[in-house]
């Protein structure tokens, strides 16, 4: 009798624990998530499995956001949810120190607990933010060998911010929050995943230009392989990532640096000719104003007014020399052309190239027609850059359109950006990752 009980007990034990044992013995080299483009908002959207029982959640990608937050007011049901106790390591990982200690009057539930530290989750698309508790819950995503997705892996205590439902307006339909890939805190997605699985502290973003085929984000080092077998990690150009010492977030504690990714654009060329710019605007001043950042929140690159004027003037002149006819602007674009005399090439419409010149004249990010032009109607193409007015916080915000079908690798350990330039030139696109799982 005793031995039968013992047998039952051990087999139950094995049954219960073997999945997690298997998981622990498997250490992924990299992770992968799909990124879709929402047709109506042009937001980039990714997806995770979170909670117990597990549900699929869709969140907007905010490259420079500080952490992930989700709506905890509606439909948050999970037996593994834990709020972060004041003064805990979780609170300092979230950069929530000295904010006081939250209390909540009402029934305890996700988002409403006593003795919990808080952060200020924000919706950068609608410029909303508020305070919300720091929490941890189970999150899972797929590992990868760089070629296909593999086994599902789990972060048992993934840290995030709990937001209220009123932060959701302005997000694409079906989204429950925003995922921040920023560099500042241990709670940022790349840092949390790197710590959970001892990955290289790198991630790579490859956004699809299509609203019907997924792009991809990798966590960890390469390879990053796209059909028909192009490893985009093999041909990157590197430039330092710069730290803006003053936060660019809407709400932040005094003295906090920016979590966003800045690069040092020194000049801009159109058809390889330098455009005359006020170079003071290209670096940060003592208030953190100026410089160049990369954003997945803005669908198109936004240029400070005088830079916009200088670049578009040069572009119009070079286009005219190519016999391209300017037509009336179509909002939000001021500079549009008849498509009549524009040839199409593998790299998109044949228009003047735009180079962002970086640390020296030999290092530049060249923007070809596929990334500079938007087709607004059958016979009109517009330059996909918008005028940011005369006093923007950041002078150049490189937006989604300009980074699509380019692979960008952010290396947090060495603080540098690797960029591929257009993958169209290498006969592939960001929509060509093979999402067939080999698990
Ligand atoms: C927090 O503590 C207060 C005072 O003790 C209590 O009234 C309230 O119900 C508690 N809230 C939660 C969510 O436990
Ligand atoms: C250049 O930009 C700086 C910062 O906005 C401004 O103070 C300065 O007056 C500008 N210089 C010129 C020549 O316009
Ligand atoms: C995608 O990957 C799967 C699994 O390795 C493989 O069977 C399939 O042939 C790949 N697809 C293409 C188009 O290569």
GROMACS .gro file of C-alpha atoms and ligand atoms in nm:
model
  481
    1UNK     CA    1   0.000   0.000   0.000
    2UNK     CA    2   0.272   0.238   0.107
    3UNK     CA    3   0.476   0.165  -0.204
    4UNK     CA    4   0.176   0.226  -0.431
    5UNK     CA    5   0.117   0.558  -0.264
    6UNK     CA    6   0.483   0.637  -0.304
    7UNK     CA    7   0.469   0.542  -0.669
    8UNK     CA    8   0.161   0.757  -0.730
    9UNK     CA    9   0.321   1.043  -0.548
   10UNK     CA   10   0.647   1.034  -0.742
   11UNK     CA   11   0.476   0.995  -1.077
   12UNK     CA   12   0.249   1.288  -0.997
   13UNK     CA   13   0.554   1.483  -0.900
   14UNK     CA   14   0.724   1.394  -1.226
   15UNK     CA   15   0.412   1.472  -1.419
   16UNK     CA   16   0.381   1.814  -1.256
   17UNK     CA   17   0.742   1.917  -1.275
   18UNK     CA   18   0.882   1.772  -1.592
   19UNK     CA   19   0.754   2.050  -1.822
   20UNK     CA   20   0.927   2.315  -1.615
   21UNK     CA   21   1.242   2.103  -1.581
   22UNK     CA   22   1.251   2.065  -1.958
   23UNK     CA   23   1.212   2.436  -1.991
   24UNK     CA   24   1.492   2.515  -1.749
   25UNK     CA   25   1.736   2.288  -1.925
   26UNK     CA   26   1.664   2.460  -2.256
   27UNK     CA   27   1.841   2.792  -2.277
   28UNK     CA   28   1.745   2.995  -2.585
   29UNK     CA   29   2.011   3.189  -2.776
   30UNK     CA   30   1.761   3.441  -2.903
   31UNK     CA   31   1.388   3.517  -2.897
   32UNK     CA   32   1.152   3.634  -3.166
   33UNK     CA   33   0.819   3.817  -3.182
   34UNK     CA   34   0.608   3.909  -3.485
   35UNK     CA   35   0.525   4.273  -3.558
   36UNK     CA   36   0.226   4.370  -3.769
   37UNK     CA   37   0.136   4.711  -3.904
   38UNK     CA   38  -0.214   4.834  -3.829
   39UNK     CA   39  -0.366   4.969  -4.150
   40UNK     CA   40  -0.579   5.241  -3.996
   41UNK     CA   41  -0.342   5.387  -3.733
   42UNK     CA   42  -0.007   5.283  -3.891
   43UNK     CA   43   0.095   5.160  -3.544
   44UNK     CA   44   0.329   4.863  -3.515
   45UNK     CA   45   0.175   4.589  -3.306
   46UNK     CA   46   0.324   4.286  -3.137
   47UNK     CA   47   0.188   4.002  -2.933
   48UNK     CA   48   0.275   3.797  -2.622
   49UNK     CA   49   0.118   3.528  -2.410
   50UNK     CA   50   0.067   3.656  -2.058
   51UNK     CA   51  -0.108   3.548  -1.733
   52UNK     CA   52  -0.241   3.221  -1.591
   53UNK     CA   53  -0.443   3.092  -1.764
   54UNK     CA   54  -0.246   3.228  -2.057
   55UNK     CA   55  -0.407   3.482  -2.289
   56UNK     CA   56  -0.275   3.645  -2.602
   57UNK     CA   57  -0.227   4.018  -2.564
   58UNK     CA   58  -0.164   4.270  -2.841
   59UNK     CA   59   0.037   4.580  -2.762
   60UNK     CA   60   0.182   4.871  -2.962
   61UNK     CA   61   0.558   4.881  -3.013
   62UNK     CA   62   0.719   5.193  -2.864
   63UNK     CA   63   1.091   5.171  -2.935
   64UNK     CA   64   1.180   5.443  -2.685
   65UNK     CA   65   0.916   5.354  -2.424
   66UNK     CA   66   1.042   5.271  -2.076
   67UNK     CA   67   0.852   4.946  -2.011
   68UNK     CA   68   0.543   4.755  -2.106
   69UNK     CA   69   0.211   4.854  -1.959
   70UNK     CA   70  -0.125   4.691  -2.004
   71UNK     CA   71  -0.480   4.777  -1.909
   72UNK     CA   72  -0.544   4.610  -1.573
   73UNK     CA   73  -0.897   4.751  -1.527
   74UNK     CA   74  -1.066   4.531  -1.782
   75UNK     CA   75  -1.043   4.152  -1.816
   76UNK     CA   76  -0.722   4.108  -1.620
   77UNK     CA   77  -0.766   3.767  -1.462
   78UNK     CA   78  -0.457   3.577  -1.353
   79UNK     CA   79  -0.360   3.355  -1.063
   80UNK     CA   80   0.008   3.448  -1.106
   81UNK     CA   81  -0.031   3.827  -1.090
   82UNK     CA   82   0.176   3.990  -0.813
   83UNK     CA   83   0.206   4.359  -0.743
   84UNK     CA   84   0.557   4.484  -0.654
   85UNK     CA   85   0.602   4.562  -0.286
   86UNK     CA   86   0.739   4.905  -0.202
   87UNK     CA   87   1.115   4.907  -0.169
   88UNK     CA   88   1.159   4.574  -0.350
   89UNK     CA   89   1.415   4.497  -0.622
   90UNK     CA   90   1.124   4.501  -0.871
   91UNK     CA   91   1.052   4.864  -0.783
   92UNK     CA   92   1.410   4.973  -0.840
   93UNK     CA   93   1.426   4.773  -1.166
   94UNK     CA   94   1.128   4.982  -1.277
   95UNK     CA   95   1.301   5.305  -1.175
   96UNK     CA   96   1.030   5.355  -0.917
   97UNK     CA   97   1.223   5.485  -0.621
   98UNK     CA   98   1.115   5.756  -0.385
   99UNK     CA   99   0.772   5.781  -0.545
  100UNK     CA  100   0.610   5.703  -0.215
  101UNK     CA  101   0.412   5.392  -0.161
  102UNK     CA  102   0.075   5.339  -0.326
  103UNK     CA  103  -0.247   5.247  -0.161
  104UNK     CA  104  -0.575   5.171  -0.325
  105UNK     CA  105  -0.920   5.189  -0.173
  106UNK     CA  106  -1.146   4.918  -0.296
  107UNK     CA  107  -1.134   4.545  -0.345
  108UNK     CA  108  -0.779   4.424  -0.411
  109UNK     CA  109  -0.739   4.330  -0.780
  110UNK     CA  110  -0.471   4.368  -1.050
  111UNK     CA  111  -0.392   4.739  -1.054
  112UNK     CA  112  -0.533   4.800  -0.707
  113UNK     CA  113  -0.315   4.685  -0.418
  114UNK     CA  114  -0.171   4.843  -0.106
  115UNK     CA  115   0.198   4.879  -0.033
  116UNK     CA  116   0.285   4.877  -0.405
  117UNK     CA  117   0.526   5.103  -0.592
  118UNK     CA  118   0.411   5.289  -0.900
  119UNK     CA  119   0.528   5.411  -1.239
  120UNK     CA  120   0.368   5.647  -1.491
  121UNK     CA  121   0.252   5.444  -1.790
  122UNK     CA  122   0.183   5.655  -2.097
  123UNK     CA  123   0.015   5.630  -2.433
  124UNK     CA  124   0.255   5.819  -2.663
  125UNK     CA  125   0.008   5.812  -2.955
  126UNK     CA  126  -0.258   6.006  -2.764
  127UNK     CA  127  -0.023   6.186  -2.524
  128UNK     CA  128  -0.190   6.042  -2.217
  129UNK     CA  129  -0.023   5.930  -1.899
  130UNK     CA  130  -0.110   5.852  -1.540
  131UNK     CA  131   0.021   5.646  -1.253
  132UNK     CA  132  -0.011   5.272  -1.223
  133UNK     CA  133   0.125   4.997  -1.005
  134UNK     CA  134   0.434   4.793  -1.089
  135UNK     CA  135   0.349   4.426  -1.123
  136UNK     CA  136   0.486   4.091  -1.231
  137UNK     CA  137   0.319   3.806  -1.413
  138UNK     CA  138   0.405   3.511  -1.635
  139UNK     CA  139   0.490   3.601  -1.994
  140UNK     CA  140   0.591   3.370  -2.275
  141UNK     CA  141   0.726   3.406  -2.625
  142UNK     CA  142   0.911   3.198  -2.881
  143UNK     CA  143   1.282   3.127  -2.890
  144UNK     CA  144   1.462   3.127  -3.225
  145UNK     CA  145   1.777   3.001  -3.394
  146UNK     CA  146   1.757   3.311  -3.613
  147UNK     CA  147   1.585   3.123  -3.895
  148UNK     CA  148   1.252   3.001  -3.753
  149UNK     CA  149   1.066   3.033  -3.424
  150UNK     CA  150   1.135   2.745  -3.185
  151UNK     CA  151   1.024   2.637  -2.837
  152UNK     CA  152   0.805   2.863  -2.629
  153UNK     CA  153   0.996   3.005  -2.331
  154UNK     CA  154   0.858   3.165  -2.018
  155UNK     CA  155   0.958   3.456  -1.799
  156UNK     CA  156   0.788   3.365  -1.469
  157UNK     CA  157   0.799   3.717  -1.325
  158UNK     CA  158   0.786   3.956  -1.615
  159UNK     CA  159   0.766   4.313  -1.485
  160UNK     CA  160   0.525   4.565  -1.631
  161UNK     CA  161   0.311   4.863  -1.539
  162UNK     CA  162  -0.061   4.837  -1.475
  163UNK     CA  163  -0.256   5.107  -1.653
  164UNK     CA  164  -0.620   5.205  -1.642
  165UNK     CA  165  -0.858   5.167  -1.937
  166UNK     CA  166  -0.857   5.542  -1.999
  167UNK     CA  167  -0.503   5.516  -2.141
  168UNK     CA  168  -0.626   5.303  -2.433
  169UNK     CA  169  -0.790   5.561  -2.665
  170UNK     CA  170  -0.581   5.623  -2.976
  171UNK     CA  171  -0.434   5.274  -2.976
  172UNK     CA  172  -0.520   5.046  -3.267
  173UNK     CA  173  -0.828   4.835  -3.217
  174UNK     CA  174  -0.775   4.528  -2.999
  175UNK     CA  175  -0.464   4.660  -2.823
  176UNK     CA  176  -0.444   4.644  -2.443
  177UNK     CA  177  -0.127   4.844  -2.389
  178UNK     CA  178   0.213   4.956  -2.513
  179UNK     CA  179   0.544   4.769  -2.504
  180UNK     CA  180   0.850   4.985  -2.438
  181UNK     CA  181   1.188   4.880  -2.576
  182UNK     CA  182   1.375   5.169  -2.416
  183UNK     CA  183   1.727   5.151  -2.282
  184UNK     CA  184   1.698   5.314  -1.945
  185UNK     CA  185   1.568   5.063  -1.694
  186UNK     CA  186   1.601   4.693  -1.621
  187UNK     CA  187   1.226   4.675  -1.680
  188UNK     CA  188   1.259   4.761  -2.053
  189UNK     CA  189   1.177   4.456  -2.266
  190UNK     CA  190   1.528   4.398  -2.409
  191UNK     CA  191   1.689   4.419  -2.065
  192UNK     CA  192   1.434   4.190  -1.899
  193UNK     CA  193   1.464   3.923  -2.166
  194UNK     CA  194   1.844   3.947  -2.170
  195UNK     CA  195   1.850   3.901  -1.792
  196UNK     CA  196   1.594   3.617  -1.788
  197UNK     CA  197   1.779   3.404  -2.044
  198UNK     CA  198   2.137   3.542  -2.028
  199UNK     CA  199   2.106   3.670  -2.384
  200UNK     CA  200   2.339   3.922  -2.543
  201UNK     CA  201   2.202   4.264  -2.455
  202UNK     CA  202   2.097   4.334  -2.813
  203UNK     CA  203   1.774   4.341  -3.004
  204UNK     CA  204   1.695   4.391  -3.371
  205UNK     CA  205   1.388   4.549  -3.524
  206UNK     CA  206   1.275   4.480  -3.881
  207UNK     CA  207   0.941   4.643  -3.962
  208UNK     CA  208   0.736   4.531  -4.258
  209UNK     CA  209   0.602   4.794  -4.496
  210UNK     CA  210   0.300   4.575  -4.560
  211UNK     CA  211  -0.013   4.571  -4.347
  212UNK     CA  212  -0.071   4.209  -4.445
  213UNK     CA  213   0.267   4.047  -4.374
  214UNK     CA  214   0.447   4.049  -4.040
  215UNK     CA  215   0.782   4.203  -3.966
  216UNK     CA  216   0.990   4.081  -3.674
  217UNK     CA  217   1.182   4.177  -3.360
  218UNK     CA  218   1.467   3.957  -3.234
  219UNK     CA  219   1.610   3.965  -2.883
  220UNK     CA  220   1.971   3.851  -2.857
  221UNK     CA  221   2.243   3.838  -3.121
  222UNK     CA  222   2.218   3.713  -3.482
  223UNK     CA  223   2.185   3.543  -3.714
  224UNK     CA  224   1.873   3.723  -3.833
  225UNK     CA  225   1.777   3.527  -4.142
  226UNK     CA  226   1.521   3.629  -4.404
  227UNK     CA  227   1.410   3.414  -4.696
  228UNK     CA  228   1.575   3.318  -4.925
  229UNK     CA  229   1.856   3.286  -4.669
  230UNK     CA  230   1.980   3.643  -4.621
  231UNK     CA  231   2.141   3.693  -4.279
  232UNK     CA  232   2.090   4.064  -4.216
  233UNK     CA  233   2.325   4.059  -3.915
  234UNK     CA  234   2.617   4.008  -4.153
  235UNK     CA  235   2.620   4.343  -4.328
  236UNK     CA  236   2.549   4.612  -4.075
  237UNK     CA  237   2.698   4.959  -4.058
  238UNK     CA  238   2.752   5.087  -3.704
  239UNK     CA  239   2.705   5.420  -3.536
  240UNK     CA  240   2.710   5.511  -3.165
  241UNK     CA  241   2.381   5.533  -2.979
  242UNK     CA  242   2.380   5.858  -2.785
  243UNK     CA  243   2.229   5.922  -2.446
  244UNK     CA  244   2.017   6.231  -2.415
  245UNK     CA  245   2.081   6.331  -2.051
  246UNK     CA  246   1.736   6.483  -2.019
  247UNK     CA  247   1.424   6.268  -2.049
  248UNK     CA  248   1.203   6.314  -2.353
  249UNK     CA  249   0.908   6.137  -2.187
  250UNK     CA  250   0.594   6.344  -2.118
  251UNK     CA  251   0.621   6.285  -1.742
  252UNK     CA  252   0.946   6.192  -1.569
  253UNK     CA  253   1.130   6.233  -1.241
  254UNK     CA  254   1.374   6.528  -1.234
  255UNK     CA  255   1.721   6.433  -1.355
  256UNK     CA  256   1.613   6.122  -1.543
  257UNK     CA  257   1.787   6.067  -1.879
  258UNK     CA  258   1.591   5.970  -2.189
  259UNK     CA  259   1.510   5.602  -2.251
  260UNK     CA  260   1.494   5.674  -2.626
  261UNK     CA  261   1.750   5.585  -2.893
  262UNK     CA  262   1.941   5.883  -3.032
  263UNK     CA  263   2.203   5.882  -3.306
  264UNK     CA  264   2.445   6.155  -3.413
  265UNK     CA  265   2.333   6.290  -3.750
  266UNK     CA  266   2.600   6.547  -3.848
  267UNK     CA  267   2.460   6.655  -4.184
  268UNK     CA  268   2.205   6.565  -4.450
  269UNK     CA  269   2.272   6.517  -4.820
  270UNK     CA  270   2.026   6.507  -5.107
  271UNK     CA  271   2.158   6.330  -5.418
  272UNK     CA  272   2.496   6.333  -5.241
  273UNK     CA  273   2.500   6.712  -5.208
  274UNK     CA  274   2.516   6.859  -4.858
  275UNK     CA  275   2.215   7.062  -4.749
  276UNK     CA  276   2.296   7.373  -4.546
  277UNK     CA  277   2.149   7.333  -4.196
  278UNK     CA  278   2.170   7.507  -3.859
  279UNK     CA  279   2.395   7.244  -3.699
  280UNK     CA  280   2.315   7.365  -3.346
  281UNK     CA  281   1.983   7.182  -3.387
  282UNK     CA  282   2.161   6.852  -3.446
  283UNK     CA  283   2.292   6.814  -3.091
  284UNK     CA  284   2.120   6.829  -2.752
  285UNK     CA  285   2.126   7.157  -2.564
  286UNK     CA  286   2.141   7.173  -2.183
  287UNK     CA  287   1.767   7.099  -2.168
  288UNK     CA  288   1.789   6.789  -2.386
  289UNK     CA  289   1.634   6.974  -2.683
  290UNK     CA  290   1.768   6.890  -3.030
  291UNK     CA  291   1.935   6.585  -3.180
  292UNK     CA  292   1.803   6.284  -3.376
  293UNK     CA  293   1.605   5.989  -3.244
  294UNK     CA  294   1.444   5.681  -3.392
  295UNK     CA  295   1.074   5.632  -3.321
  296UNK     CA  296   0.804   5.377  -3.393
  297UNK     CA  297   0.541   5.621  -3.268
  298UNK     CA  298   0.568   5.864  -3.560
  299UNK     CA  299   0.470   5.699  -3.889
  300UNK     CA  300   0.684   5.944  -4.092
  301UNK     CA  301   1.007   6.130  -4.020
  302UNK     CA  302   0.944   6.465  -3.854
  303UNK     CA  303   1.193   6.747  -3.916
  304UNK     CA  304   1.226   7.077  -3.730
  305UNK     CA  305   1.090   7.355  -3.956
  306UNK     CA  306   1.420   7.502  -4.081
  307UNK     CA  307   1.562   7.154  -4.150
  308UNK     CA  308   1.239   7.055  -4.322
  309UNK     CA  309   1.254   7.365  -4.541
  310UNK     CA  310   1.619   7.311  -4.638
  311UNK     CA  311   1.583   6.938  -4.711
  312UNK     CA  312   1.260   6.968  -4.910
  313UNK     CA  313   1.397   7.264  -5.110
  314UNK     CA  314   1.702   7.057  -5.209
  315UNK     CA  315   1.483   6.756  -5.286
  316UNK     CA  316   1.246   6.958  -5.507
  317UNK     CA  317   1.543   7.105  -5.696
  318UNK     CA  318   1.705   6.764  -5.754
  319UNK     CA  319   1.370   6.615  -5.854
  320UNK     CA  320   1.313   6.896  -6.107
  321UNK     CA  321   1.653   6.817  -6.260
  322UNK     CA  322   1.526   6.459  -6.304
  323UNK     CA  323   1.216   6.601  -6.483
  324UNK     CA  324   0.988   6.507  -6.196
  325UNK     CA  325   0.690   6.744  -6.172
  326UNK     CA  326   0.576   6.884  -5.840
  327UNK     CA  327   0.202   6.884  -5.767
  328UNK     CA  328  -0.011   7.019  -5.480
  329UNK     CA  329   0.062   6.872  -5.136
  330UNK     CA  330  -0.167   6.614  -4.979
  331UNK     CA  331  -0.186   6.639  -4.597
  332UNK     CA  332   0.013   6.561  -4.391
  333UNK     CA  333   0.267   6.590  -4.674
  334UNK     CA  334   0.368   6.927  -4.818
  335UNK     CA  335   0.584   6.799  -5.100
  336UNK     CA  336   0.422   6.578  -5.365
  337UNK     CA  337   0.499   6.486  -5.723
  338UNK     CA  338   0.324   6.349  -6.027
  339UNK     CA  339   0.424   5.986  -6.063
  340UNK     CA  340   0.433   6.029  -6.442
  341UNK     CA  341   0.808   6.074  -6.480
  342UNK     CA  342   0.910   5.861  -6.184
  343UNK     CA  343   1.056   5.526  -6.276
  344UNK     CA  344   1.026   5.235  -6.041
  345UNK     CA  345   1.328   5.041  -5.928
  346UNK     CA  346   1.403   4.756  -5.690
  347UNK     CA  347   1.464   5.023  -5.423
  348UNK     CA  348   1.132   5.194  -5.490
  349UNK     CA  349   1.051   5.505  -5.695
  350UNK     CA  350   1.362   5.655  -5.860
  351UNK     CA  351   1.383   5.985  -5.673
  352UNK     CA  352   1.676   6.180  -5.523
  353UNK     CA  353   1.848   5.990  -5.240
  354UNK     CA  354   1.857   6.136  -4.889
  355UNK     CA  355   2.162   6.057  -4.674
  356UNK     CA  356   2.178   6.102  -4.300
  357UNK     CA  357   2.552   6.149  -4.250
  358UNK     CA  358   2.671   6.011  -3.916
  359UNK     CA  359   3.003   6.012  -3.728
  360UNK     CA  360   3.203   6.083  -4.043
  361UNK     CA  361   3.147   6.136  -4.417
  362UNK     CA  362   3.188   5.765  -4.489
  363UNK     CA  363   2.915   5.654  -4.253
  364UNK     CA  364   2.570   5.743  -4.372
  365UNK     CA  365   2.220   5.602  -4.372
  366UNK     CA  366   2.092   5.630  -4.729
  367UNK     CA  367   1.717   5.662  -4.777
  368UNK     CA  368   1.593   5.544  -5.116
  369UNK     CA  369   1.250   5.592  -5.276
  370UNK     CA  370   1.094   5.289  -5.105
  371UNK     CA  371   1.155   5.465  -4.772
  372UNK     CA  372   1.112   5.826  -4.879
  373UNK     CA  373   0.797   5.819  -5.089
  374UNK     CA  374   0.433   5.739  -5.017
  375UNK     CA  375   0.184   5.672  -5.293
  376UNK     CA  376  -0.122   5.880  -5.203
  377UNK     CA  377  -0.318   5.817  -5.523
  378UNK     CA  378  -0.274   5.658  -5.863
  379UNK     CA  379  -0.068   5.940  -5.999
  380UNK     CA  380   0.068   6.119  -5.693
  381UNK     CA  381   0.368   6.030  -5.478
  382UNK     CA  382   0.459   6.237  -5.172
  383UNK     CA  383   0.782   6.284  -4.984
  384UNK     CA  384   0.708   6.105  -4.655
  385UNK     CA  385   0.862   6.367  -4.427
  386UNK     CA  386   0.657   6.607  -4.220
  387UNK     CA  387   0.720   6.953  -4.082
  388UNK     CA  388   0.767   6.945  -3.705
  389UNK     CA  389   0.735   7.322  -3.656
  390UNK     CA  390   0.993   7.554  -3.507
  391UNK     CA  391   1.033   7.433  -3.150
  392UNK     CA  392   1.016   7.055  -3.135
  393UNK     CA  393   1.190   6.877  -2.847
  394UNK     CA  394   1.385   6.660  -3.090
  395UNK     CA  395   1.498   6.813  -3.423
  396UNK     CA  396   1.488   6.493  -3.629
  397UNK     CA  397   1.255   6.205  -3.545
  398UNK     CA  398   1.319   5.916  -3.783
  399UNK     CA  399   0.975   5.757  -3.821
  400UNK     CA  400   0.831   5.418  -3.911
  401UNK     CA  401   0.817   5.463  -4.290
  402UNK     CA  402   1.189   5.536  -4.301
  403UNK     CA  403   1.290   5.228  -4.102
  404UNK     CA  404   1.065   4.972  -4.275
  405UNK     CA  405   1.251   4.696  -4.457
  406UNK     CA  406   1.572   4.806  -4.285
  407UNK     CA  407   1.711   4.593  -4.003
  408UNK     CA  408   1.818   4.797  -3.701
  409UNK     CA  409   2.018   4.627  -3.429
  410UNK     CA  410   2.034   4.806  -3.094
  411UNK     CA  411   2.329   4.691  -2.887
  412UNK     CA  412   2.277   4.803  -2.530
  413UNK     CA  413   2.607   4.664  -2.404
  414UNK     CA  414   2.822   4.862  -2.647
  415UNK     CA  415   2.570   5.143  -2.702
  416UNK     CA  416   2.573   5.127  -3.077
  417UNK     CA  417   2.325   5.091  -3.359
  418UNK     CA  418   2.382   4.855  -3.649
  419UNK     CA  419   2.177   4.936  -3.960
  420UNK     CA  420   2.140   4.738  -4.278
  421UNK     CA  421   2.008   5.002  -4.519
  422UNK     CA  422   1.720   4.879  -4.736
  423UNK     CA  423   1.692   4.500  -4.747
  424UNK     CA  424   1.523   4.543  -5.086
  425UNK     CA  425   1.875   4.592  -5.220
  426UNK     CA  426   1.953   4.241  -5.094
  427UNK     CA  427   1.647   4.083  -5.256
  428UNK     CA  428   1.451   4.041  -4.935
  429UNK     CA  429   1.220   4.234  -4.700
  430UNK     CA  430   1.137   4.242  -4.330
  431UNK     CA  431   0.826   4.035  -4.409
  432UNK     CA  432   1.046   3.742  -4.513
  433UNK     CA  433   1.126   3.589  -4.175
  434UNK     CA  434   1.007   3.226  -4.185
  435UNK     CA  435   0.749   3.212  -3.906
  436UNK     CA  436   0.696   2.836  -3.945
  437UNK     CA  437   0.782   2.697  -3.602
  438UNK     CA  438   1.035   2.418  -3.571
  439UNK     CA  439   0.943   2.344  -3.207
  440LIG     C1  440  -0.564   4.929   0.170
  440LIG     O1  441  -0.563   4.963   0.306
  440LIG     C2  442  -0.676   5.039   0.347
  440LIG     C3  443  -0.655   5.084   0.491
  440LIG     O2  444  -0.610   4.977   0.569
  440LIG     C4  445  -0.802   4.956   0.329
  440LIG     O3  446  -0.915   5.030   0.364
  440LIG     C5  447  -0.811   4.915   0.182
  440LIG     O4  448  -0.921   4.831   0.162
  440LIG     C6  449  -0.685   4.844   0.138
  440LIG     N1  450  -0.692   4.824  -0.007
  440LIG     C7  451  -0.665   4.707  -0.064
  440LIG     C8  452  -0.677   4.705  -0.213
  440LIG     O5  453  -0.631   4.606  -0.005
  441LIG     C1  454   2.022   7.778  -3.480
  441LIG     O1  455   1.939   7.709  -3.386
  441LIG     C2  456   1.958   7.756  -3.254
  441LIG     C3  457   1.876   7.661  -3.164
  441LIG     O2  458   1.741   7.665  -3.199
  441LIG     C4  459   1.916   7.900  -3.245
  441LIG     O3  460   1.934   7.945  -3.115
  441LIG     C5  461   1.999   7.983  -3.342
  441LIG     O4  462   1.953   8.116  -3.343
  441LIG     C6  463   1.990   7.926  -3.482
  441LIG     N1  464   2.085   7.994  -3.570
  441LIG     C7  465   2.050   8.049  -3.684
  441LIG     C8  466   2.161   8.109  -3.762
  441LIG     O5  467   1.934   8.048  -3.725
  442LIG     C1  468   1.022   2.759  -4.351
  442LIG     O1  469   1.072   2.678  -4.249
  442LIG     C2  470   1.020   2.546  -4.249
  442LIG     C3  471   1.071   2.477  -4.123
  442LIG     O2  472   1.211   2.475  -4.120
  442LIG     C4  473   1.063   2.476  -4.374
  442LIG     O3  474   1.010   2.346  -4.377
  442LIG     C5  475   1.013   2.555  -4.494
  442LIG     O4  476   1.062   2.498  -4.613
  442LIG     C6  477   1.061   2.700  -4.486
  442LIG     N1  478   0.998   2.777  -4.591
  442LIG     C7  479   1.066   2.822  -4.696
  442LIG     C8  480   0.987   2.900  -4.796
  442LIG     O5  481   1.186   2.803  -4.708
   0.00000   0.00000   0.00000
